[in-house]
XYZ file of C-alpha atoms in Angstrom:
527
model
C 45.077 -14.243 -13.810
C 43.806 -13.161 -17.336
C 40.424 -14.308 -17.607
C 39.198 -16.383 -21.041
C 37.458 -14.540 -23.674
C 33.776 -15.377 -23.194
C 32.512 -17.491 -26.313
C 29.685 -15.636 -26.981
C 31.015 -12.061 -25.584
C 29.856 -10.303 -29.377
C 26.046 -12.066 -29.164
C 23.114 -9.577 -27.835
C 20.353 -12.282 -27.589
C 16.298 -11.310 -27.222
C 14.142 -14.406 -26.555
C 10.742 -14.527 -28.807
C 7.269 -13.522 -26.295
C 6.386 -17.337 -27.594
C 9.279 -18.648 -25.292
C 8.206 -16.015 -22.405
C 8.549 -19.352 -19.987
C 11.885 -20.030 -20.280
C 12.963 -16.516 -21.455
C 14.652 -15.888 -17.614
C 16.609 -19.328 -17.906
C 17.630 -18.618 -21.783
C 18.909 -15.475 -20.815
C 20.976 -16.727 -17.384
C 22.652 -19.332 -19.713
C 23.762 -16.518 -22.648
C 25.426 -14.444 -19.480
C 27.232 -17.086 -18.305
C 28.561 -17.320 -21.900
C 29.411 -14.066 -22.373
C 26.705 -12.610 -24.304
C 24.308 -9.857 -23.316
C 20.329 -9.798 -23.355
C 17.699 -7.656 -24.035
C 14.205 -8.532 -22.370
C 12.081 -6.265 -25.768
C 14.024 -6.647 -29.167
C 16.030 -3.765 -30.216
C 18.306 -2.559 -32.821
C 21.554 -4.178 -30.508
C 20.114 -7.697 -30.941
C 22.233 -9.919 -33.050
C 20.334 -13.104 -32.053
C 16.555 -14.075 -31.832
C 15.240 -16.815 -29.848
C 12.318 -18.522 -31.480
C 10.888 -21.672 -31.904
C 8.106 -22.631 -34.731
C 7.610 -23.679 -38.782
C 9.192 -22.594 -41.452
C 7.165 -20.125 -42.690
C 5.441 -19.012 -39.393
C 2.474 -16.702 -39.430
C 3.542 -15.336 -36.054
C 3.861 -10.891 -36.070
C 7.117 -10.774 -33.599
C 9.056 -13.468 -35.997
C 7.740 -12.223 -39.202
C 9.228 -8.526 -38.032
C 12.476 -9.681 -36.607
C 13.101 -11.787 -40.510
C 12.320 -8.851 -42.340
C 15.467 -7.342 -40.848
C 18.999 -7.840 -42.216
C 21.877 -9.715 -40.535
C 19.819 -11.080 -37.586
C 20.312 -14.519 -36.778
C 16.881 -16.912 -35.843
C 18.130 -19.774 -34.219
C 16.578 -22.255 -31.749
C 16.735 -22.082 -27.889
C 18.677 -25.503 -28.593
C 21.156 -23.520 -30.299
C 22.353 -22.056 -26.860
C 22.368 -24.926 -25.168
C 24.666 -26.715 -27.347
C 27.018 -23.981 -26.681
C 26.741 -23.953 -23.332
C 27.253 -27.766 -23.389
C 30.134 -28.129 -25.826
C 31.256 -24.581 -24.473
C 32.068 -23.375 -28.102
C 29.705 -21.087 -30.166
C 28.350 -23.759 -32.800
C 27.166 -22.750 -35.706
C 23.623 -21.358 -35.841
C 22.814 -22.739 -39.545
C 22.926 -26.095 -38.003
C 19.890 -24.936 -35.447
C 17.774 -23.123 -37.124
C 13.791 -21.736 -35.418
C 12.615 -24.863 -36.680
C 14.986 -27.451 -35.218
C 13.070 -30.242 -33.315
C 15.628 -32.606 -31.786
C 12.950 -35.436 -31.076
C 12.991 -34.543 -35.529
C 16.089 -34.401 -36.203
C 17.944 -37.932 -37.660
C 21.974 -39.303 -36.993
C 23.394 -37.619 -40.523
C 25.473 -34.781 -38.410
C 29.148 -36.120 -39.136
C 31.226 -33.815 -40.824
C 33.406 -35.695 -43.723
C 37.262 -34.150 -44.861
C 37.305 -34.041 -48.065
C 39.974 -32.875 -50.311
C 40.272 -29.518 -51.767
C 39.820 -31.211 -55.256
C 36.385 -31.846 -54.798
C 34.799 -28.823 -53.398
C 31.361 -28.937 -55.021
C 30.882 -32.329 -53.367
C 32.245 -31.245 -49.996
C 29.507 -27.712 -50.231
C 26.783 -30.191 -51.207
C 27.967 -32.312 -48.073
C 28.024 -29.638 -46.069
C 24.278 -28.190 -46.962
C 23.039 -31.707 -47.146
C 24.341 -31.774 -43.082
C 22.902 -28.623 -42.067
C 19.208 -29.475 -43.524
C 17.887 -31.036 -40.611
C 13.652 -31.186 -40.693
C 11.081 -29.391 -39.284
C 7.643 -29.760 -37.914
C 6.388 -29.137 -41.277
C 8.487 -30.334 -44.123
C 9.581 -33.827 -45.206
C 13.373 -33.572 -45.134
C 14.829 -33.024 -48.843
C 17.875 -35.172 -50.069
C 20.634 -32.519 -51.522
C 21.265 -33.681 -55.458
C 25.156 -34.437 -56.040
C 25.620 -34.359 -59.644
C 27.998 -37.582 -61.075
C 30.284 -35.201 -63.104
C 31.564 -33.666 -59.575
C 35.045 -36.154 -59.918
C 35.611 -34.611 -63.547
C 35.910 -30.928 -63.265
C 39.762 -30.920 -62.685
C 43.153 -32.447 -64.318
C 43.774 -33.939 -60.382
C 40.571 -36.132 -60.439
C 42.666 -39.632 -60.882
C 44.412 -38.321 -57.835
C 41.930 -38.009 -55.685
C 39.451 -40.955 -57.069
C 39.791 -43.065 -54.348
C 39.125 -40.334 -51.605
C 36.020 -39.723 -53.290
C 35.120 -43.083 -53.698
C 35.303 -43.260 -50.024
C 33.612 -39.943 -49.900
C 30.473 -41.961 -51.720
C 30.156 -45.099 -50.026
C 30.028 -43.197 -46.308
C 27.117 -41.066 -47.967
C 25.342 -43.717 -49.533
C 25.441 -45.623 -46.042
C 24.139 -41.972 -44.619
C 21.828 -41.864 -46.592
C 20.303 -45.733 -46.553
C 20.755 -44.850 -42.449
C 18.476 -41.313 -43.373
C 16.188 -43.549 -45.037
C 15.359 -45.847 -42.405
C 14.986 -43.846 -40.067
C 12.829 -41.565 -41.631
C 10.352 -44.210 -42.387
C 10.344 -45.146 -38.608
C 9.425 -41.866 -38.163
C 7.120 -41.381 -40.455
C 5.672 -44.923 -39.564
C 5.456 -44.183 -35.420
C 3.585 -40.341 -36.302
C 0.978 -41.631 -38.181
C -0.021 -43.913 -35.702
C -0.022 -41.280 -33.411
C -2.474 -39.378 -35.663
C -4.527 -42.328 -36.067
C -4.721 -42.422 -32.337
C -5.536 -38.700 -31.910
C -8.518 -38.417 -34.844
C -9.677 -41.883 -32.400
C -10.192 -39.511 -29.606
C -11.086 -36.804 -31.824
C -14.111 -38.642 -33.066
C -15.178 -39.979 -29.143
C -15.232 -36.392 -28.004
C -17.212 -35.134 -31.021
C -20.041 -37.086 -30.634
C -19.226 -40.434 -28.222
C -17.471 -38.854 -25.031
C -19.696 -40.265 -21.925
C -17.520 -37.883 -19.617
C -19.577 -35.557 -17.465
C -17.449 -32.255 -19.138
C -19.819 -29.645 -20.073
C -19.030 -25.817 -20.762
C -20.857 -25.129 -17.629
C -18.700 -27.217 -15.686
C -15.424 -26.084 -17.634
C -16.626 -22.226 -17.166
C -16.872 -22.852 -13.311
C -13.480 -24.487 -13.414
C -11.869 -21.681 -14.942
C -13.544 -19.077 -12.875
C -12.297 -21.027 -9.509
C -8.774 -21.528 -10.685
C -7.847 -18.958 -13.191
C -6.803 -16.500 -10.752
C -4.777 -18.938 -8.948
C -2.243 -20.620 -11.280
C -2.546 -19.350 -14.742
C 0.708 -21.204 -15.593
C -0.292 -24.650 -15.927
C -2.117 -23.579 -18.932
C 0.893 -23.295 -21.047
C 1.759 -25.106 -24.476
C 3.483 -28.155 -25.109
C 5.927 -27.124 -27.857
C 7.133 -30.777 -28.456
C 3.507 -31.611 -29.611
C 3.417 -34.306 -32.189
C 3.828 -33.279 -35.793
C 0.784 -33.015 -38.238
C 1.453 -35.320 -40.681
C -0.789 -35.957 -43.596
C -0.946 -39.216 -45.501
C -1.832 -38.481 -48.392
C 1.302 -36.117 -48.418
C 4.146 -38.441 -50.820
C 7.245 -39.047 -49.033
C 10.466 -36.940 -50.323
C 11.335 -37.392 -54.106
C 14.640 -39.139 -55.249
C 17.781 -37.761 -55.394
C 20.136 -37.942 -58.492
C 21.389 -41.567 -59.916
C 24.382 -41.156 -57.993
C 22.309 -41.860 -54.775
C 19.632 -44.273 -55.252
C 17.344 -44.660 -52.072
C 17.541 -48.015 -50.746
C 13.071 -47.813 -50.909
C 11.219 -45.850 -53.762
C 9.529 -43.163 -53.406
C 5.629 -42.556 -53.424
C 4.435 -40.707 -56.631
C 3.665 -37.001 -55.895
C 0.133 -35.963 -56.140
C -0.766 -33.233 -59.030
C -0.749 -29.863 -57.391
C -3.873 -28.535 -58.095
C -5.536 -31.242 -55.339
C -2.634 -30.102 -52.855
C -3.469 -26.211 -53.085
C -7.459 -25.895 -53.459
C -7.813 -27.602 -49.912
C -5.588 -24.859 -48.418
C -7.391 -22.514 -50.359
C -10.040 -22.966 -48.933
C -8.896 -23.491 -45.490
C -8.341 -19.485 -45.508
C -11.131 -18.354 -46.308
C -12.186 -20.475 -43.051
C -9.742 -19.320 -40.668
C -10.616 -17.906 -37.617
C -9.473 -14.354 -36.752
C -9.239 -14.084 -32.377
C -8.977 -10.952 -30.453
C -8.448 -11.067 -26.866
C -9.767 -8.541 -24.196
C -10.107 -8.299 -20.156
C -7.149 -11.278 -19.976
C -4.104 -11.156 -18.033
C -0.886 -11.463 -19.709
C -0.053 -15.052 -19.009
C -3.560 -15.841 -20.430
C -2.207 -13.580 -23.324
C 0.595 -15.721 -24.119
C -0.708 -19.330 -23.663
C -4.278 -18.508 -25.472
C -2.106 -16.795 -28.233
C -0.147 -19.502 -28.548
C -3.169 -22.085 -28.244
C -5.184 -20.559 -30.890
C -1.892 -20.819 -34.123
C -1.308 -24.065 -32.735
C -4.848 -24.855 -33.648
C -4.239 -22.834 -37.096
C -6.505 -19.694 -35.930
C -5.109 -16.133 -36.012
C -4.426 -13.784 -33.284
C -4.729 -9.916 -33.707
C -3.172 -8.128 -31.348
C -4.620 -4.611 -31.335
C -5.439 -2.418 -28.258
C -8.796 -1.496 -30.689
C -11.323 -3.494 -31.919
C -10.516 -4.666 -35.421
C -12.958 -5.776 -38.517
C -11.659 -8.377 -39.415
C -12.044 -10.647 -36.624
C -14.183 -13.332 -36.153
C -13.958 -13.770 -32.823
C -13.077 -12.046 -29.404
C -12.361 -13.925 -26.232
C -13.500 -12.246 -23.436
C -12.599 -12.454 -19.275
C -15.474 -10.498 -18.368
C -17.841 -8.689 -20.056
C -16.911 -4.299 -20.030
C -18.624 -1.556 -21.628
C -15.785 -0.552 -23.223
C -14.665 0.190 -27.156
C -13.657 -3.797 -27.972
C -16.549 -4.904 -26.558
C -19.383 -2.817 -28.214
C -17.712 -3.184 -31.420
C -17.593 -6.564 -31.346
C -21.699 -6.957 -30.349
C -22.361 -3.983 -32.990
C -20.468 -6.063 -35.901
C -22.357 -9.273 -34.305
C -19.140 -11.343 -33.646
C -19.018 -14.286 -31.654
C -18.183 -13.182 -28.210
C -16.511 -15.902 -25.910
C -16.244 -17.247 -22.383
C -12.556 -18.475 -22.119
C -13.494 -21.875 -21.356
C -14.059 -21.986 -25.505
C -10.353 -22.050 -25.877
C -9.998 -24.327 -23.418
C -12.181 -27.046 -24.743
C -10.659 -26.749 -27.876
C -7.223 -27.453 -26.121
C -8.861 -30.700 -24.912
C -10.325 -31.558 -28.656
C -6.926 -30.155 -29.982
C -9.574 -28.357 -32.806
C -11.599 -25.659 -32.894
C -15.103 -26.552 -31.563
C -18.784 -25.400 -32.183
C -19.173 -22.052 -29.942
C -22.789 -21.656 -29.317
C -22.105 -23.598 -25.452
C -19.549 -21.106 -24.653
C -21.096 -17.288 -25.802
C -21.009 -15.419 -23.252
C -24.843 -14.934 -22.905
C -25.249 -18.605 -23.038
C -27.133 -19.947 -20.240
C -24.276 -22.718 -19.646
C -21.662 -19.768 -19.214
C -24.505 -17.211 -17.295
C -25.415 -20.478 -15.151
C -21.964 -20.963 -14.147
C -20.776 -17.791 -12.827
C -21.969 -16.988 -9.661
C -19.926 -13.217 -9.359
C -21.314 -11.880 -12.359
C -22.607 -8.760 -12.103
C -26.599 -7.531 -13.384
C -24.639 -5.266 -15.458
C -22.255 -7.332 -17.265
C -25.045 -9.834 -17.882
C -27.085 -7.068 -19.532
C -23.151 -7.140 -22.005
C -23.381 -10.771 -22.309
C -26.617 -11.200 -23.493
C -26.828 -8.075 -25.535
C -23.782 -9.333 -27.296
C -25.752 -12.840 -28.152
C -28.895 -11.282 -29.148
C -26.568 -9.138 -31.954
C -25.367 -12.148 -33.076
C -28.287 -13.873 -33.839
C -30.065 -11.002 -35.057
C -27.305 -9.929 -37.572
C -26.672 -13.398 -38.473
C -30.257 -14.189 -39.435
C -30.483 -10.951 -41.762
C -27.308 -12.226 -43.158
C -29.001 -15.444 -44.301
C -32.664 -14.342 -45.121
C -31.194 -10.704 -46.743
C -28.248 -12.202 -48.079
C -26.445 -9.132 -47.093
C -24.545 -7.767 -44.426
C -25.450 -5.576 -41.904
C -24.429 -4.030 -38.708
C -26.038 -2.906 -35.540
C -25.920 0.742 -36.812
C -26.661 0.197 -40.509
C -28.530 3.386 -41.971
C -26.948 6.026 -39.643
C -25.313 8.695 -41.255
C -23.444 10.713 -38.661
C -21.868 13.740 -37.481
C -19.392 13.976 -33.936
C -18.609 17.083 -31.563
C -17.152 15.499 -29.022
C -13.431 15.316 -27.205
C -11.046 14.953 -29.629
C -9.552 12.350 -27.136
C -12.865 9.944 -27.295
C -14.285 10.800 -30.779
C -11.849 8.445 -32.485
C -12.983 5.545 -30.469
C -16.787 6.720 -31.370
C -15.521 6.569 -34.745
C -14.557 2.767 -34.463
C -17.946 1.713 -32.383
C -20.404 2.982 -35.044
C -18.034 2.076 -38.216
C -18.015 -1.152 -36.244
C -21.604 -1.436 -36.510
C -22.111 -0.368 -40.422
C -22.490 3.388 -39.513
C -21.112 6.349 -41.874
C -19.230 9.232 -39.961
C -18.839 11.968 -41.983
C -15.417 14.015 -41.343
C -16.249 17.412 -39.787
C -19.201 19.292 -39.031
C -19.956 21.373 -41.473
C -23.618 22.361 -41.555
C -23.541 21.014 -45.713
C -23.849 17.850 -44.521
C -27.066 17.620 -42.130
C -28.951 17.359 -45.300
C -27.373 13.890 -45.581
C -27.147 13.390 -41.982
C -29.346 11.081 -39.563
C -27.526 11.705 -36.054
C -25.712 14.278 -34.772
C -23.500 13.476 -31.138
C -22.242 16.156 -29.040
C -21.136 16.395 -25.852
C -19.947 20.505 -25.446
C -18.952 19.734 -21.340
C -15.880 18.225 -22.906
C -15.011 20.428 -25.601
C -11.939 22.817 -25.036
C -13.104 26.501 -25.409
C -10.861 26.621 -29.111
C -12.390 23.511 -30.568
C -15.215 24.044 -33.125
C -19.020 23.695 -32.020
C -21.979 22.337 -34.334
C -25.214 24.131 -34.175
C -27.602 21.847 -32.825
C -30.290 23.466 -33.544
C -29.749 24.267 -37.028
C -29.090 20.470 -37.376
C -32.331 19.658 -35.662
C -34.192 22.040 -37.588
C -33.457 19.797 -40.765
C -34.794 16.507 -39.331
C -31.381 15.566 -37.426
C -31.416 13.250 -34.204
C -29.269 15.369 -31.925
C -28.139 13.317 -28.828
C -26.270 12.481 -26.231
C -23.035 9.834 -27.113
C -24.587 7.873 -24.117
C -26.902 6.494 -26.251
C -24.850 4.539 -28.740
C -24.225 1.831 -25.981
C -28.023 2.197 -24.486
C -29.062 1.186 -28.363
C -26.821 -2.059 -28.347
C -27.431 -2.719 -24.425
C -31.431 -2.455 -23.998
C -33.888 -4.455 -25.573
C -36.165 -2.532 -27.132
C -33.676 0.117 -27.387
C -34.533 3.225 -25.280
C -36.537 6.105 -26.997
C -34.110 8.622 -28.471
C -36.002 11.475 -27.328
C -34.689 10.463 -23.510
C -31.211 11.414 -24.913
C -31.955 14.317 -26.840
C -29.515 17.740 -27.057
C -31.142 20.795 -25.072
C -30.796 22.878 -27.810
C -33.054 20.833 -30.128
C -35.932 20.015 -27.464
C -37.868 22.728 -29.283
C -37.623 21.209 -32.438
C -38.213 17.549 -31.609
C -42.317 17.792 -32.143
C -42.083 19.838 -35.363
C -39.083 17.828 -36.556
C -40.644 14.668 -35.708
C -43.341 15.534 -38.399
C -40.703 16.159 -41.289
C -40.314 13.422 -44.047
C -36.530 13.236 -43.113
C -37.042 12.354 -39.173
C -40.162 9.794 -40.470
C -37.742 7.988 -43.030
C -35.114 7.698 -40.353
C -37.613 6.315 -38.023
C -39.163 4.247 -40.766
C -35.769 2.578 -41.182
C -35.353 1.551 -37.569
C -38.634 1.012 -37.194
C -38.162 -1.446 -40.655
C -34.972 -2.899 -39.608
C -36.192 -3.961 -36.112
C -38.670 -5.584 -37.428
C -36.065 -7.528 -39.734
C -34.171 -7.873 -36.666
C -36.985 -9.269 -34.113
């Protein structure tokens, strides 16, 4: 028996890392249709699985629409073809399609060939179903349509018939619409309700220490449960006017609300940027990946996924505290450093909340964790105490400093590890000079070496020509001693063997006392 052509047997779907849940089910339905899968996009993929706004801020979907001829269509999109067992047209679900959104104006009209501009107008007005973010917009027919050929008398009274089923479409769109629109905003009304009650009225016994415990007792048991509702209620904005009116031809059966002028609709969101949060996440497991990744652009933050730390963040979620690259960096650029019950209590206020309760060094967090070790509560409160410290020169200096602000330095260590160096003091406001050349010690504050690593071919500073012109020549140890210890350690403890000898007579030159000066100076800015 010849078997039927599979309906999708030319479709190589990939299913976005946002729909990671249902990315096994997604992918059993698109075999049983024919199609092929890929777990990781690829250059094979002719379909992408995604669901979110229009213009979503998301990396994996803003890569996958730079690229020509791939179709972004919704999960829902499969579905329907599994159900109707025909490949539908993806145009008609598009990333954005939300079917508790989407309105009864699907029916597909005949019309004769004589009036093709109406029937293409009918045809894009069909396919522009709304998404979470934008008011649905009413396709413009233009009244001349019926006159652009000798065989309009002909066909007059299919068009007229044409016209009155899309003026009762579009009186149907109308209504419903405004239900909609009416049954959202009391659902927003209801949610800035609760809103307010937890901000400053909630008699509930929740507290970040009791949220931390919660999460240390059951995140290691069912990280799962955590995950996104996708169908969340859309944000809808009052003040926003309802879509404008199409041409005479179609007169809506209610007016429309007068736009407002655009400069009051773009200096809020303006604003609003410059605001944003920037998250990194470290020490998670994946599934805590995904749903805080997903968590934090639902609440309009921004995720950077980078193995390293990067600048620009504002934040960094935490599992537990390491002494690793991300970590340092983030205490040496005095960023807010974050229990993961944060995120969670901002799930619960569906908004980002006031962090001071959930810093890692916080007693509410330190309180609550019974497993933490001595050293990574030396981390968590080191990380705090960088905070505040920065923060405060920020505001009394009016400037911006790091941990490492003032250091002018020079690395000789593995070429594997001094790129990471690199990032921890740059992190922390320090300037690495490229190289080693013995030009620059005049300019230089600290030299780091570490020659047990070097391979026999790679170049070697002389310490103690650097130490002879005032340089601190040290062990790398002590870059995470200085952010860890309070008062940082002496750097004497961690100085070279080759420049022993010159620490005394060093010690006395005007370069070594302006260096110390400057610590000396900025701790006292600092304490």
């Amino acid at each position: 028996v010849n078997e039927e052509p599979k309906i999708l047997s030319d479709v190589v779907i990939c299913v976005s890392k946002k729909l990671s849940k249902k990315q096994g089910e997604l992918n059993a339905v698109a075999a049983s249709l024919g199609a092929e899968y890929r777990w990781c996009f690829d250059e094979s993929v002719t379909h992408f699985i995604y669901q979110g706004r229009q213009n979503d801020t998301n990396r994996e979907f803003k890569s996958v629409k730079e690229r020509n001829g791939i179709h972004i269509v919704s999960e829902h999109w499969l579905m329907t073809c599994a159900e109707e067992q025909r490949r539908v047209p993806e145009t008609l679900y598009p990333h954005t399609y939300n079917p508790k959104m989407s309105l009864d104006i699907s029916a597909v009209l005949d019309v004769p060939h004589s009036s093709n501009k109406l029937s293409t107008t009918l045809k894009e007005e069909n396919n522009c179903l709304p998404d979470e973010d934008e008011q649905p917009e009413m396709a413009e027919i233009s009244p001349n349509t019926t006159r652009n050929s000798d065989k309009a008398e002909n066909a007059s009274s299919d068009v007229k018939g044409v016209l009155t089923q899309t003026l009762e479409m579009r009186e149907n769109f109308q209504r419903q619409l405004q239900e909609l629109m009416s049954a959202t905003s009391m659902v927003k009304a209801q949610g800035q309700r609760s809103a307010l009650s937890r901000a400053g009225f909630d008699t509930s016994p929740c507290t970040p220490t009791t949220q931390a415990c919660e999460l240390e007792h059951t995140s290691a048991k069912d990280t799962s449960k955590k995950g996104l509702d996708l169908q969340s209620p859309v944000k809808e904005d009052p003040l926003i006017p309802t879509p404008q009116a199409p041409s005479v031809a179609f007169p809506l059966a209610n007016p429309p609300v007068a736009p407002q002028p655009k400069e009051m609709c773009e200096k809020p969101e303006v604003e609003e940027d410059k605001k944003k949060r920037r998250f990194q996440l470290s020490s998670l497991n994946p599934q805590e990946r995904i749903d805080y990744s997903q968590l934090i652009e639902e609440l309009g933050g921004i995720v950077i996924d980078k193995q390293c730390f990067d600048p620009s963040c504002t934040h960094i979620i935490v599992g537990h505290p390491l002494r690793n690259e991300k970590y340092l960096a983030s205490m040496a650029a005095g960023k807010w450093v974050l229990h993961r019950s944060y995120l969670e209590a901002c799930r619960a206020a569906k908004r980002f909340i006031q962090e001071d309760d959930y810093e890692w060094g916080s007693n509410s967090i330190l309180n609550a964790i019974s497993s933490i070790t001595p050293q990574q509560r030396l981390l968590a409160e080191s990380a705090m105490r960088w905070r505040k410290k920065l923060q405060r020169i920020k505001q009394e200096m009016d400037t911006v400093e790091g941990a490492f602000s003032g250091w002018k330095v020079i690395l000789n260590v593995d070429q594997a590890k001094e790129s990471g160096f690199k990032r921890l003091l740059q992190s922390g406001g320090a300037k690495v000079f490229v190289g080693h050349s013995s030009s620059l010690f005049k300019e230089t504050t600290h030299l780091f070496a570490d020659f047990g690593k070097l391979k026999p071919e790679d170049a070697r500073v002389s310490v103690a020509e650097a130490a002879a012109q005032g340089v601190n020549c040290l062990k790398p140890e002590y870059i995470a001693d200085y952010l860890m210890k309070d008062p940082p350690p002496p750097a004497s403890n961690y100085c070279l063997p080759d420049a022993v000898s010159y620490l005394q007579v060093a010690g006395n030159s005007r370069k070594r006392k302006n260096s110390g000066d400057t610590t000396d100076v900025k701790r006292s800015r600092l304490d």
